[in-house]
PDB file of C-alpha atoms and ligand atoms in Angstrom:
ATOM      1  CA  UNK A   1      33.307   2.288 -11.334  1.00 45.00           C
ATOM      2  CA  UNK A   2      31.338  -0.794 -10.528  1.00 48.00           C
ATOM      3  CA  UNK A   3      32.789  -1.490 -13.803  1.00 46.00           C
ATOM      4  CA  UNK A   4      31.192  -4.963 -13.571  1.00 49.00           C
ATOM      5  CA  UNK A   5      27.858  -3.539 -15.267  1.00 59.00           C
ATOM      6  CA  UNK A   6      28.896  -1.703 -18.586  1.00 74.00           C
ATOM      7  CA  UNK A   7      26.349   1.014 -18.612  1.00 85.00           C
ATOM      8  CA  UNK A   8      24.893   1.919 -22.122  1.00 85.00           C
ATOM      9  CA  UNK A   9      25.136   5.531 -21.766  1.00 94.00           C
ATOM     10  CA  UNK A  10      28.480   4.887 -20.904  1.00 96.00           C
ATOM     11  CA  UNK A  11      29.130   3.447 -23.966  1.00 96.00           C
ATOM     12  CA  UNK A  12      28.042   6.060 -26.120  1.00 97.00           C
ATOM     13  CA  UNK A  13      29.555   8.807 -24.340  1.00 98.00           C
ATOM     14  CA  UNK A  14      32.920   7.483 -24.345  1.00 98.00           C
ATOM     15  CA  UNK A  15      32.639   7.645 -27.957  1.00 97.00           C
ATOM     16  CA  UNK A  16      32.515  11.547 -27.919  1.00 98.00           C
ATOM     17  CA  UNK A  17      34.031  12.774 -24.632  1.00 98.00           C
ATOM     18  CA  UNK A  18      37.370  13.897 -26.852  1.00 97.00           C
ATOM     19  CA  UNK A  19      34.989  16.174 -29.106  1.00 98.00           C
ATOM     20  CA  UNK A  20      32.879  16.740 -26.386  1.00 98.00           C
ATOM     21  CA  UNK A  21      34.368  19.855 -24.884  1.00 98.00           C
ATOM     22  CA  UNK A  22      35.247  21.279 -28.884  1.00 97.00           C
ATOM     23  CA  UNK A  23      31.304  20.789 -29.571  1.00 97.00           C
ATOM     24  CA  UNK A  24      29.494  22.086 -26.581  1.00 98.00           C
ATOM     25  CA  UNK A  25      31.591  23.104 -23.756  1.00 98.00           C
ATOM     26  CA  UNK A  26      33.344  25.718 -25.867  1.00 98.00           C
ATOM     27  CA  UNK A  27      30.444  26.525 -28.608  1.00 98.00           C
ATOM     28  CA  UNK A  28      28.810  29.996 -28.102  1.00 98.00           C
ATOM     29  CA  UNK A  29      25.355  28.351 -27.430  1.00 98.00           C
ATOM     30  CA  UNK A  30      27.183  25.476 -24.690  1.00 98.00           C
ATOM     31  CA  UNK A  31      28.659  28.815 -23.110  1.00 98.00           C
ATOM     32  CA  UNK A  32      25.312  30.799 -22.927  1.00 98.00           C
ATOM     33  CA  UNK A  33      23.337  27.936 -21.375  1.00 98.00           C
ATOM     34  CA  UNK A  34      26.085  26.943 -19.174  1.00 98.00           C
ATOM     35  CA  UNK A  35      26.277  31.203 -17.679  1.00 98.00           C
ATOM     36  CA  UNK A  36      22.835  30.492 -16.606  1.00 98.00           C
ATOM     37  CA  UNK A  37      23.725  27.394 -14.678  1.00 98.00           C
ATOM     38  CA  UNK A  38      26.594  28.936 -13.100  1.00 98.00           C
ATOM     39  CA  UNK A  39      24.349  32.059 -11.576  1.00 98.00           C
ATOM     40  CA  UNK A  40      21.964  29.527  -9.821  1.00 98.00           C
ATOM     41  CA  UNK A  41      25.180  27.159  -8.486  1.00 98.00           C
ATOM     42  CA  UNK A  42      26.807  30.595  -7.474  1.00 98.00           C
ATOM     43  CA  UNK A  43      23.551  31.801  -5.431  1.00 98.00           C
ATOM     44  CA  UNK A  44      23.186  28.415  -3.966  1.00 98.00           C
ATOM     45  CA  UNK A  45      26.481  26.966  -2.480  1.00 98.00           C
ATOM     46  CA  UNK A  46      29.162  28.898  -0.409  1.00 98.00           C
ATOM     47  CA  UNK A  47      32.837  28.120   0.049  1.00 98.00           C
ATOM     48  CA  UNK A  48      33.437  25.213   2.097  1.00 98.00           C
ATOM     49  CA  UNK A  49      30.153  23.201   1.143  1.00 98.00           C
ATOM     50  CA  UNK A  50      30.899  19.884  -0.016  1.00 98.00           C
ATOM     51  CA  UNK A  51      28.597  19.072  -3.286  1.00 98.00           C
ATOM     52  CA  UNK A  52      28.294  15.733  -5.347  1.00 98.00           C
ATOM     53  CA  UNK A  53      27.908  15.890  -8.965  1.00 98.00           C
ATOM     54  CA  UNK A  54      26.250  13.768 -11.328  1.00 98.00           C
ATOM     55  CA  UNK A  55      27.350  13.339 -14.737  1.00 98.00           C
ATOM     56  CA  UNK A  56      29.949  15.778 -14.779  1.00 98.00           C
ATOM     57  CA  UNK A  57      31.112  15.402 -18.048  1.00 98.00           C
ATOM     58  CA  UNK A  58      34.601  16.965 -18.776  1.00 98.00           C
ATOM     59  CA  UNK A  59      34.685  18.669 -15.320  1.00 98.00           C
ATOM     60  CA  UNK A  60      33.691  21.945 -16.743  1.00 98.00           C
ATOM     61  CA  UNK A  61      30.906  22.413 -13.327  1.00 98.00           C
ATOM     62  CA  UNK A  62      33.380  20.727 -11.720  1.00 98.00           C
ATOM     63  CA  UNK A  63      36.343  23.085 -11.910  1.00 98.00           C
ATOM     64  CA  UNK A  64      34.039  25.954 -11.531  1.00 98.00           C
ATOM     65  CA  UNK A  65      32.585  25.339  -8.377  1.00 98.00           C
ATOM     66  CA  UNK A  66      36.427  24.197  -6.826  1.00 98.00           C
ATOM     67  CA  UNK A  67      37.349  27.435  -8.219  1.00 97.00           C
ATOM     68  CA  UNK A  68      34.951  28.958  -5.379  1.00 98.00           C
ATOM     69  CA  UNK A  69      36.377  27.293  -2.293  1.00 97.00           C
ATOM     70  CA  UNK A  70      33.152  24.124  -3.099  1.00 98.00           C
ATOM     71  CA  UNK A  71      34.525  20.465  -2.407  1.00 98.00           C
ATOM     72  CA  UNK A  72      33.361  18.374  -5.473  1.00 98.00           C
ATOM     73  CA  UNK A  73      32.696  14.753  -5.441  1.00 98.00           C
ATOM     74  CA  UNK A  74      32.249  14.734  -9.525  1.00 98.00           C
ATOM     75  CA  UNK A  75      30.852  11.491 -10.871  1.00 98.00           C
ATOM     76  CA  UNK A  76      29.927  10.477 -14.508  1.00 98.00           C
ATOM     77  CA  UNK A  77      29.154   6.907 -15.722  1.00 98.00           C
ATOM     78  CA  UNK A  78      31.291   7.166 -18.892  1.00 98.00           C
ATOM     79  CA  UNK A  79      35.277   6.584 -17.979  1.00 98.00           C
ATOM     80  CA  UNK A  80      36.650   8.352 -21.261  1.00 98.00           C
ATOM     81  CA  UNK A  81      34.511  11.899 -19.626  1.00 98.00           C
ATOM     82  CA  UNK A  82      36.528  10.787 -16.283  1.00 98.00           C
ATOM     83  CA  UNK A  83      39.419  10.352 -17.800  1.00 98.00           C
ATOM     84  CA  UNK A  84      39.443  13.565 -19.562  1.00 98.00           C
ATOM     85  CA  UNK A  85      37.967  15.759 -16.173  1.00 98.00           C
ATOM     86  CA  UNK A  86      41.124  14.607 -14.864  1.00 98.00           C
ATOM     87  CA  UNK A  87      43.323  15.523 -17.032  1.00 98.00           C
ATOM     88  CA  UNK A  88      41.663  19.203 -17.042  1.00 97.00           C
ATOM     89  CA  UNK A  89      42.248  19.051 -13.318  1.00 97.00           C
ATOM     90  CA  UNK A  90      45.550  17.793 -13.591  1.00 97.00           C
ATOM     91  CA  UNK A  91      46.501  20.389 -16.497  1.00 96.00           C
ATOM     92  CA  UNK A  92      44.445  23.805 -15.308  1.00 94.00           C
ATOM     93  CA  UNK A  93      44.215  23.412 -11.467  1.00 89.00           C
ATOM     94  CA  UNK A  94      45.374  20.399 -10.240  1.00 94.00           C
ATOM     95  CA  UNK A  95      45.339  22.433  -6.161  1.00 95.00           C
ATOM     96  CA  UNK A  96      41.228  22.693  -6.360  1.00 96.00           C
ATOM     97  CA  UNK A  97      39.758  20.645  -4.330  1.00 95.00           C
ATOM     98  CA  UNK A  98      37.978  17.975  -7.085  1.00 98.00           C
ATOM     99  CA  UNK A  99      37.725  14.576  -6.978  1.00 98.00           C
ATOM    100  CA  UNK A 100      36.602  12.472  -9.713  1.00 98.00           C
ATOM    101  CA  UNK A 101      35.117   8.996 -10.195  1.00 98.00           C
ATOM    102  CA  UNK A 102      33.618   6.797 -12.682  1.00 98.00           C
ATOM    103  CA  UNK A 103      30.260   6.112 -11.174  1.00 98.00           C
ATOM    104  CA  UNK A 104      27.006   5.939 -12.671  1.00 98.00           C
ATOM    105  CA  UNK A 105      23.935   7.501 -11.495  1.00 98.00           C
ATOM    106  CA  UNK A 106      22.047   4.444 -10.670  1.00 97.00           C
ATOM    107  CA  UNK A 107      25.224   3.414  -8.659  1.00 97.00           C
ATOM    108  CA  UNK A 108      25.022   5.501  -6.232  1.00 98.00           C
ATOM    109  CA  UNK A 109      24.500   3.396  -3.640  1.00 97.00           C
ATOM    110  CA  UNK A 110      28.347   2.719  -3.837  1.00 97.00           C
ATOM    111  CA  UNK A 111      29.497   5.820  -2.602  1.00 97.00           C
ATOM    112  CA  UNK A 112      29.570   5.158   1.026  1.00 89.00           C
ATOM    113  CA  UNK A 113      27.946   6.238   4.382  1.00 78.00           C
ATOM    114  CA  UNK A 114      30.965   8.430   5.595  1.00 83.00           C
ATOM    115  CA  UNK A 115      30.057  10.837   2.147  1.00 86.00           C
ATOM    116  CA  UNK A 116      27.574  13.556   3.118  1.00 96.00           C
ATOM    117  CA  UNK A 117      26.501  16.616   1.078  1.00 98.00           C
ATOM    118  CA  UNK A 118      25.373  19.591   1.434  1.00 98.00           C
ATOM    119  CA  UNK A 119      24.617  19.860  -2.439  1.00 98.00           C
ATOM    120  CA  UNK A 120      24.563  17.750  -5.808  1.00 98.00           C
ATOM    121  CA  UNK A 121      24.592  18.789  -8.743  1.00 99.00           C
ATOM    122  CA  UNK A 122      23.420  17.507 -12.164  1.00 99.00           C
ATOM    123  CA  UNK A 123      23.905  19.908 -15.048  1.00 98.00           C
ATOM    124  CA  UNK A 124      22.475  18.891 -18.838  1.00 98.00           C
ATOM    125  CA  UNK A 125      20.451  15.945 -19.219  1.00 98.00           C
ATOM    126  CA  UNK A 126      22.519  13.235 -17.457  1.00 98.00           C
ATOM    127  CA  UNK A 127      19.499  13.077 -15.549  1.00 98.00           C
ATOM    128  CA  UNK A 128      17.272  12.177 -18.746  1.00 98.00           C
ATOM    129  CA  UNK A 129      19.220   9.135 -19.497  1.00 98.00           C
ATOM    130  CA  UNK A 130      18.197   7.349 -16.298  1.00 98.00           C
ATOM    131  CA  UNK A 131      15.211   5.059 -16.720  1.00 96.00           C
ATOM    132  CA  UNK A 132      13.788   5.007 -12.929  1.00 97.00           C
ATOM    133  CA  UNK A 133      14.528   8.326 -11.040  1.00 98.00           C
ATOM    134  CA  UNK A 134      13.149   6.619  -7.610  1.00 98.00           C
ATOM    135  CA  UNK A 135      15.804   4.665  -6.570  1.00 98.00           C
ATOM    136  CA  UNK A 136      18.257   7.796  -7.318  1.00 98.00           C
ATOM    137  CA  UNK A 137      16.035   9.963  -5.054  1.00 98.00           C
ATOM    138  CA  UNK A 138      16.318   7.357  -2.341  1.00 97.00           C
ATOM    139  CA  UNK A 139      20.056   7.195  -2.617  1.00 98.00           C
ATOM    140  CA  UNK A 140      20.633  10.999  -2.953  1.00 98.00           C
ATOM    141  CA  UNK A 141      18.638  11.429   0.333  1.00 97.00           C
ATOM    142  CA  UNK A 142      20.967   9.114   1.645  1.00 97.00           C
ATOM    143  CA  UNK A 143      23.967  11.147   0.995  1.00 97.00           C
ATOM    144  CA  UNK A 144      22.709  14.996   1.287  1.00 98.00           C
ATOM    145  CA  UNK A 145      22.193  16.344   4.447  1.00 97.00           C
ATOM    146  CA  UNK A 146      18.777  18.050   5.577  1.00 97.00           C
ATOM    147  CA  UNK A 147      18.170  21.477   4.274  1.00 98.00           C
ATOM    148  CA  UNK A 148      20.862  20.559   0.911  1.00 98.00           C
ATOM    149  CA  UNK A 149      20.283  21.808  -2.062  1.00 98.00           C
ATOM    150  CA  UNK A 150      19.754  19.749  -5.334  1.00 98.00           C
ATOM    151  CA  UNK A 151      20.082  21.755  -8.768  1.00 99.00           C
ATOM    152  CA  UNK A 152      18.932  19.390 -11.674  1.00 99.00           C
ATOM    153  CA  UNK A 153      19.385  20.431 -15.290  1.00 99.00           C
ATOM    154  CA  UNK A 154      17.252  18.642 -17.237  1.00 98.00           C
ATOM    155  CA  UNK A 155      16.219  18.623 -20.874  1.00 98.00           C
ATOM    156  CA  UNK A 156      13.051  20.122 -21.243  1.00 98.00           C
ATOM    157  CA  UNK A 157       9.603  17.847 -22.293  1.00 98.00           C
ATOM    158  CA  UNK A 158       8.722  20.442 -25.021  1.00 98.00           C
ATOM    159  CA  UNK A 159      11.280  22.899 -25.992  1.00 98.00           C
ATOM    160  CA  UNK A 160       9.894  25.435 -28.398  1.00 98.00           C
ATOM    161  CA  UNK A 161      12.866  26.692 -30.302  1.00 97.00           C
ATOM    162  CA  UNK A 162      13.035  22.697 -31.517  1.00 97.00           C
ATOM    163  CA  UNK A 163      10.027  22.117 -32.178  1.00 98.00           C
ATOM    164  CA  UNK A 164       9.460  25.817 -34.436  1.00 97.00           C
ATOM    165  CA  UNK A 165      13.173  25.192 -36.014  1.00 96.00           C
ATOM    166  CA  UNK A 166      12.668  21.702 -37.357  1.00 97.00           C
ATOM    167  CA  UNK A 167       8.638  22.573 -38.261  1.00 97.00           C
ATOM    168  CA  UNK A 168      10.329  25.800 -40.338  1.00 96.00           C
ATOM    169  CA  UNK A 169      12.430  22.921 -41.959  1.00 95.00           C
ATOM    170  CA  UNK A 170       9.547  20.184 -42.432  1.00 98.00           C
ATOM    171  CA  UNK A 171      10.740  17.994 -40.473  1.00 98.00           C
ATOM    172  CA  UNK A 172       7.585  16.893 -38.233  1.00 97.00           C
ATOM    173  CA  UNK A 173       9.836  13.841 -36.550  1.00 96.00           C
ATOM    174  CA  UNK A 174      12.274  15.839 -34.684  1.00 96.00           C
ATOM    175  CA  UNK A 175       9.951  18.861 -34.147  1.00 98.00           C
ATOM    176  CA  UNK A 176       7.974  16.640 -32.081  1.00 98.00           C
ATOM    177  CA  UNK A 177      10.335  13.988 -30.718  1.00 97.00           C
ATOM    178  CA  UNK A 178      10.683  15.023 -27.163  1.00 98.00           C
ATOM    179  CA  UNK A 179       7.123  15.174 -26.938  1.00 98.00           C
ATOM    180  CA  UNK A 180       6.154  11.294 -25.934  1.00 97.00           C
ATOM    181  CA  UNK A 181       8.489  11.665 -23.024  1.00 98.00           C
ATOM    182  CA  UNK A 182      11.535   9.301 -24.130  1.00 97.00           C
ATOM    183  CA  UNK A 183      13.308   8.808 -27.508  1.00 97.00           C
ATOM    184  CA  UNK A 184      16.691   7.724 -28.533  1.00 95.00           C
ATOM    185  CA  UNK A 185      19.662   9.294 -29.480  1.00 95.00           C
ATOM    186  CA  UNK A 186      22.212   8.098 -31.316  1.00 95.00           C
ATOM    187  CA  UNK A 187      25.871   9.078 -30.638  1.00 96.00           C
ATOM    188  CA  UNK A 188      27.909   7.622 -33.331  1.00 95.00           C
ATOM    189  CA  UNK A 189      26.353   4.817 -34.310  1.00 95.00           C
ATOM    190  CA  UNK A 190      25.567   3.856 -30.519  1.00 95.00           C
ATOM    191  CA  UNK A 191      22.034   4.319 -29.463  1.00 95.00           C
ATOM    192  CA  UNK A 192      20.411   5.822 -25.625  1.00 96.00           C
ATOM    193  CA  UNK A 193      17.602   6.036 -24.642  1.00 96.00           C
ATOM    194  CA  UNK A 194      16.368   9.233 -23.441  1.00 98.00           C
ATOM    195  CA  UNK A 195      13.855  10.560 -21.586  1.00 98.00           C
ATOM    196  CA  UNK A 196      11.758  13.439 -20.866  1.00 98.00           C
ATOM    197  CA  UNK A 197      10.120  13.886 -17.793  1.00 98.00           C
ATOM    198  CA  UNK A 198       8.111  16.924 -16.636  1.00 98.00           C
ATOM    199  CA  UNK A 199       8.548  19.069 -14.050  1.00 98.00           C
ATOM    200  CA  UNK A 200       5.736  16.962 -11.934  1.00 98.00           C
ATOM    201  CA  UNK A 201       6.921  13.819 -12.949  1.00 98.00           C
ATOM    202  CA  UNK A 202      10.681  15.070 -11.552  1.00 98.00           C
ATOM    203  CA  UNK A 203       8.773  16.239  -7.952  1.00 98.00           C
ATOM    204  CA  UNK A 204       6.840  13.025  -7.703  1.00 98.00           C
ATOM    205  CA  UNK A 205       9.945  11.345  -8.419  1.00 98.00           C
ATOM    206  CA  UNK A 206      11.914  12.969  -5.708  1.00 98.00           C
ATOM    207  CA  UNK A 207       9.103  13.398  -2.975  1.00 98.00           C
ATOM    208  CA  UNK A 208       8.886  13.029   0.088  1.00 97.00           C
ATOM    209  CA  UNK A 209      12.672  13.257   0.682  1.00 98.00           C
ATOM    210  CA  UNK A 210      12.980  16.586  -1.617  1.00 98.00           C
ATOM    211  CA  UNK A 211      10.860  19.347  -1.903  1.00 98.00           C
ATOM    212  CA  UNK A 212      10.620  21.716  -4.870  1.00 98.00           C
ATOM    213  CA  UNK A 213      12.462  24.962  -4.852  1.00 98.00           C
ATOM    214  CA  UNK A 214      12.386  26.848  -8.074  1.00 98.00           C
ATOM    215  CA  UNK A 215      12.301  26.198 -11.387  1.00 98.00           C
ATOM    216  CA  UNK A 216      14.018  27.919 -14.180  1.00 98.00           C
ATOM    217  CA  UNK A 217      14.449  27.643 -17.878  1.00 98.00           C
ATOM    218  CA  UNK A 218      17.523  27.507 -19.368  1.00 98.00           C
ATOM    219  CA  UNK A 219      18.189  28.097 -23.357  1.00 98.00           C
ATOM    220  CA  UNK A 220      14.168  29.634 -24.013  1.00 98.00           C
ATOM    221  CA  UNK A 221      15.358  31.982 -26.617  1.00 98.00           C
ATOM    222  CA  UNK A 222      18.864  30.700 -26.673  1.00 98.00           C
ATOM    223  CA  UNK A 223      18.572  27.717 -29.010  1.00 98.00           C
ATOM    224  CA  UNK A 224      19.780  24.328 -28.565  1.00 98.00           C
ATOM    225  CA  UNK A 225      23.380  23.311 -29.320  1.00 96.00           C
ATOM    226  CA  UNK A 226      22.442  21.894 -32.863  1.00 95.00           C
ATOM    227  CA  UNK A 227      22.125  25.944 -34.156  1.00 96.00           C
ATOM    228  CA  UNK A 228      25.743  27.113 -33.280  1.00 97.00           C
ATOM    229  CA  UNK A 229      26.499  27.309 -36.986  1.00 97.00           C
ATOM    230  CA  UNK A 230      22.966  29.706 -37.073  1.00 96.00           C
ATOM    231  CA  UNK A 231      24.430  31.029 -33.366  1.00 97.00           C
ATOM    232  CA  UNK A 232      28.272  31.670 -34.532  1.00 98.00           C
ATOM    233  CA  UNK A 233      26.565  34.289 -37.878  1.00 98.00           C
ATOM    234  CA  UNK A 234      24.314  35.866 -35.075  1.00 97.00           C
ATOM    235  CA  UNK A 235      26.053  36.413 -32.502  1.00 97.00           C
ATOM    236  CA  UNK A 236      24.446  40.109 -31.526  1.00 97.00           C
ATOM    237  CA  UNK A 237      20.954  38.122 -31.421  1.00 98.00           C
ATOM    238  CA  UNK A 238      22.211  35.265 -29.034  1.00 98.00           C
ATOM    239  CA  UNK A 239      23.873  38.230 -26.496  1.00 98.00           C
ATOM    240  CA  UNK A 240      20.277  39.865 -27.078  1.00 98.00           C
ATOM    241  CA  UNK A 241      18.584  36.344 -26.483  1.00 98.00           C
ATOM    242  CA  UNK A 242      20.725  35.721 -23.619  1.00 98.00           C
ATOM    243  CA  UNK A 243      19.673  38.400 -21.800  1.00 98.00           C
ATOM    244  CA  UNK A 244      16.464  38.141 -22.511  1.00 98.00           C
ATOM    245  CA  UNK A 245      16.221  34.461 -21.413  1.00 98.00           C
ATOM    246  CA  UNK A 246      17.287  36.161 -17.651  1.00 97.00           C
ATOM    247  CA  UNK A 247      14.180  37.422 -17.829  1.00 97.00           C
ATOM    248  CA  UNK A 248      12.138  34.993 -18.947  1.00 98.00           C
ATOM    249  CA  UNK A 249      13.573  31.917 -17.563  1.00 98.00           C
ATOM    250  CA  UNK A 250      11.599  32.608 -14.274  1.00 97.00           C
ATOM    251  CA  UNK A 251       8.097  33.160 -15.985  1.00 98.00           C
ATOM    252  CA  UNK A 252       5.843  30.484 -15.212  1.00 98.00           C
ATOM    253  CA  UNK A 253       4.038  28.912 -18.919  1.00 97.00           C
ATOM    254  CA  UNK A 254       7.665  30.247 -20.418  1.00 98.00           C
ATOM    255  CA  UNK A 255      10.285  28.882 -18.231  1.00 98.00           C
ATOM    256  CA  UNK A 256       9.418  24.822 -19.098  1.00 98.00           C
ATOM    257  CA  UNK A 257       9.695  25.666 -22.679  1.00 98.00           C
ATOM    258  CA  UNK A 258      12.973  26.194 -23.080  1.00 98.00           C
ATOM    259  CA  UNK A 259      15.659  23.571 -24.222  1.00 98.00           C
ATOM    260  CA  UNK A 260      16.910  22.568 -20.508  1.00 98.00           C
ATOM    261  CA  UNK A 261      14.974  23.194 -17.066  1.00 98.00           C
ATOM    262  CA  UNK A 262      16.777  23.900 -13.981  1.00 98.00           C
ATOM    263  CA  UNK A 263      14.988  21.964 -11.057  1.00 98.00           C
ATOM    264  CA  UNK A 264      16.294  23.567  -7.020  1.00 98.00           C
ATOM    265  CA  UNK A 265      15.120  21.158  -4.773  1.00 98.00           C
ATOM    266  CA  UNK A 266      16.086  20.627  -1.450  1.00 98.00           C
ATOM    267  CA  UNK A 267      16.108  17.576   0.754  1.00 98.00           C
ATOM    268  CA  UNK A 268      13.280  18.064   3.424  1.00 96.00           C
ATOM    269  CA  UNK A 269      14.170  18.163   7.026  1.00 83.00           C
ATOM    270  CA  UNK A 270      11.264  14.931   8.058  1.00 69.00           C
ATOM    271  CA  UNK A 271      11.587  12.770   5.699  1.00 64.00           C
TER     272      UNK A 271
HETATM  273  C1  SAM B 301      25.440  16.251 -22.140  1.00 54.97           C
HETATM  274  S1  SAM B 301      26.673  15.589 -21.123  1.00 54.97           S
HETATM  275  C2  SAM B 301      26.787  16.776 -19.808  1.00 54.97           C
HETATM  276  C3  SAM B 301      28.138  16.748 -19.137  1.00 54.97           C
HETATM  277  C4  SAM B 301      28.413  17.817 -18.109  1.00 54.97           C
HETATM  278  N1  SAM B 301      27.494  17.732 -16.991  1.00 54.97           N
HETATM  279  C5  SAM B 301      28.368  19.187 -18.704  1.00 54.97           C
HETATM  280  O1  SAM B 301      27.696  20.063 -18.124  1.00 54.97           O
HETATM  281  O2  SAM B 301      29.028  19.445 -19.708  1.00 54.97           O
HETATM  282  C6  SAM B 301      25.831  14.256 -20.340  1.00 54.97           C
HETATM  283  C7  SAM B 301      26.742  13.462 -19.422  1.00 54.97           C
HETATM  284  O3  SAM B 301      25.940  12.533 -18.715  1.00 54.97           O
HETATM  285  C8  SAM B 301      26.687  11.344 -18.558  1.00 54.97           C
HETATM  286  N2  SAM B 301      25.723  10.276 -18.299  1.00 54.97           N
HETATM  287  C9  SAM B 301      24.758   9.805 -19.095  1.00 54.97           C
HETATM  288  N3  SAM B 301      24.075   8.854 -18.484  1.00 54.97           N
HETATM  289  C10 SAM B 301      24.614   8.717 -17.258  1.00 54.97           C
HETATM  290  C11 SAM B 301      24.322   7.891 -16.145  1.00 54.97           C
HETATM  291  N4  SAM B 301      23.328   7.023 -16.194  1.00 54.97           N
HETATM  292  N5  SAM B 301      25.088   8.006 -15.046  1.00 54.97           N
HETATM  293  C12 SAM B 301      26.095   8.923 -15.001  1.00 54.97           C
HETATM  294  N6  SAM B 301      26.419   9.725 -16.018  1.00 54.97           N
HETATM  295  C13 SAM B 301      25.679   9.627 -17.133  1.00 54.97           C
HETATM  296  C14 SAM B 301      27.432  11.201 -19.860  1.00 54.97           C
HETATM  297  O4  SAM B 301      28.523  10.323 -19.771  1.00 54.97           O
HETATM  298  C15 SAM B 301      27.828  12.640 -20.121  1.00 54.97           C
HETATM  299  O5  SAM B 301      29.072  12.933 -19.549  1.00 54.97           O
END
């Protein structure tokens, strides 16, 4: 990276990335969200587009969209999630056509004026752990081309399977944490802040150079990642709950209450 400025994040996501893909990317719930993500980046980019992603974790979004002819600039701000998208590549498909980099998202003003885009992507809550979304608008304009696409997976303001789980279990703080907009998170022993913005927040954010899509909810009845001991007993009600939440992920009043909101927007032609 710019590994002059040691981001926080960074920090505490280096301290999971070897558990990382045991915890989510392979747990029934990390699977079920993750299908949903996969439909919208399969209706939205073709073979041959060229997309940068944000946070990309272990390379799981990464992999899959190389796996359908999509040219991926994958960037994450933590270097033990590079390290280990690597060796994925290296180790499952080391022909796709991936790169990865250690950048941060409010770095990307290093990745330079040759790059252009015809998509990003940011899939689960990188996104929330950036402080000022502005400056990461004006930079992604910068690098996408007019007409791109930009899917954002967020984590929801209010997600109602949280807040109904934890209430069930009287615990009032975490029902309610996302609820202010930020909290933090701790990821052993290391502390992030996160935050929570709405969907209006996200357009304001992103306006004029972006324009809103769709929106979509992503793990409504599906619950957060917390519940796969609760998911792995039930696993006939999450198949029935993820089918469901193809129906009601597009239902506007239902489709922000769900753990994660998918965001399409796509940089405008004028601005
Ligand atoms: C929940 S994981 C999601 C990873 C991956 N996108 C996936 O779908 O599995 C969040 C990721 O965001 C990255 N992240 C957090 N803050 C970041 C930032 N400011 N810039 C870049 N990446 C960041 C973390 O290192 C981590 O890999």
């Amino acid at each position: 990276m710019n590994a002059s400025v040691i981001h926080p994040a960074a920090v505490a996501f280096d301290s999971i990335a070897d558990e990382y893909d045991q915890v989510f990317t392979r747990s029934v719930i990390g699977k079920a969200q993750r299908a949903q993500v996969w439909r919208a980046i399969e209706r939205t980019f073709r073979s041959g587009d060229r997309v940068l992603e944000l946070n990309c974790g272990t390379g799981e979004d990464a992999l899959f969209m190389a796996r359908r002819g999509i040219s991926v600039f994958a960037t994450d701000a933590s270097g033990e999630m590079i390290r280990s998208a690597k060796r994925r590549h290296l180790t499952e498909a080391a022909d796709l056509p991936v790169k990865f980099e250690q950048i941060a998202i409010e770095s990307l003003a290093s990745i330079g004026e040759h790059n252009s885009f015809e998509g990003a992507v940011s899939n689960f809550s990188g996104l929330n752990c950036v402080a000022d979304l502005r400056p990461v608008a004006c930079e992604l304009a910068r690098l996408l081309v007019p007409g791109a696409s930009a899917l954002f997976c967020i984590s929801a303001r209010i997600c109602a399977w949280e807040t109904l789980w934890y209430i069930a279990r009287g615990d009032a703080r975490r029902a309610f944490r996302r609820w202010p907009g930020a909290a933090n998170a701790v990821l052993k022993g290391h502390e992030v802040e996160i935050h929570y913005p709405t969907v209006r927040k996200m357009c304001r954010a992103f306006a004029p150079w972006f324009a809103l899509r769709s929106i979509m909810g992503v793990g409504i009845l599906v619950p957060p990642s917390y519940a796969e001991s609760w998911a792995r007993q039930h696993t006939r009600s999450l198949t029935f709950m993820s089918k469901m939440d193809r129906l009601l992920c597009h239902i506007p009043g239902i489709r922000t209450l769900g753990d994660h909101v998918l965001l399409h927007l796509e940089r405008t032609v004028e601005a």
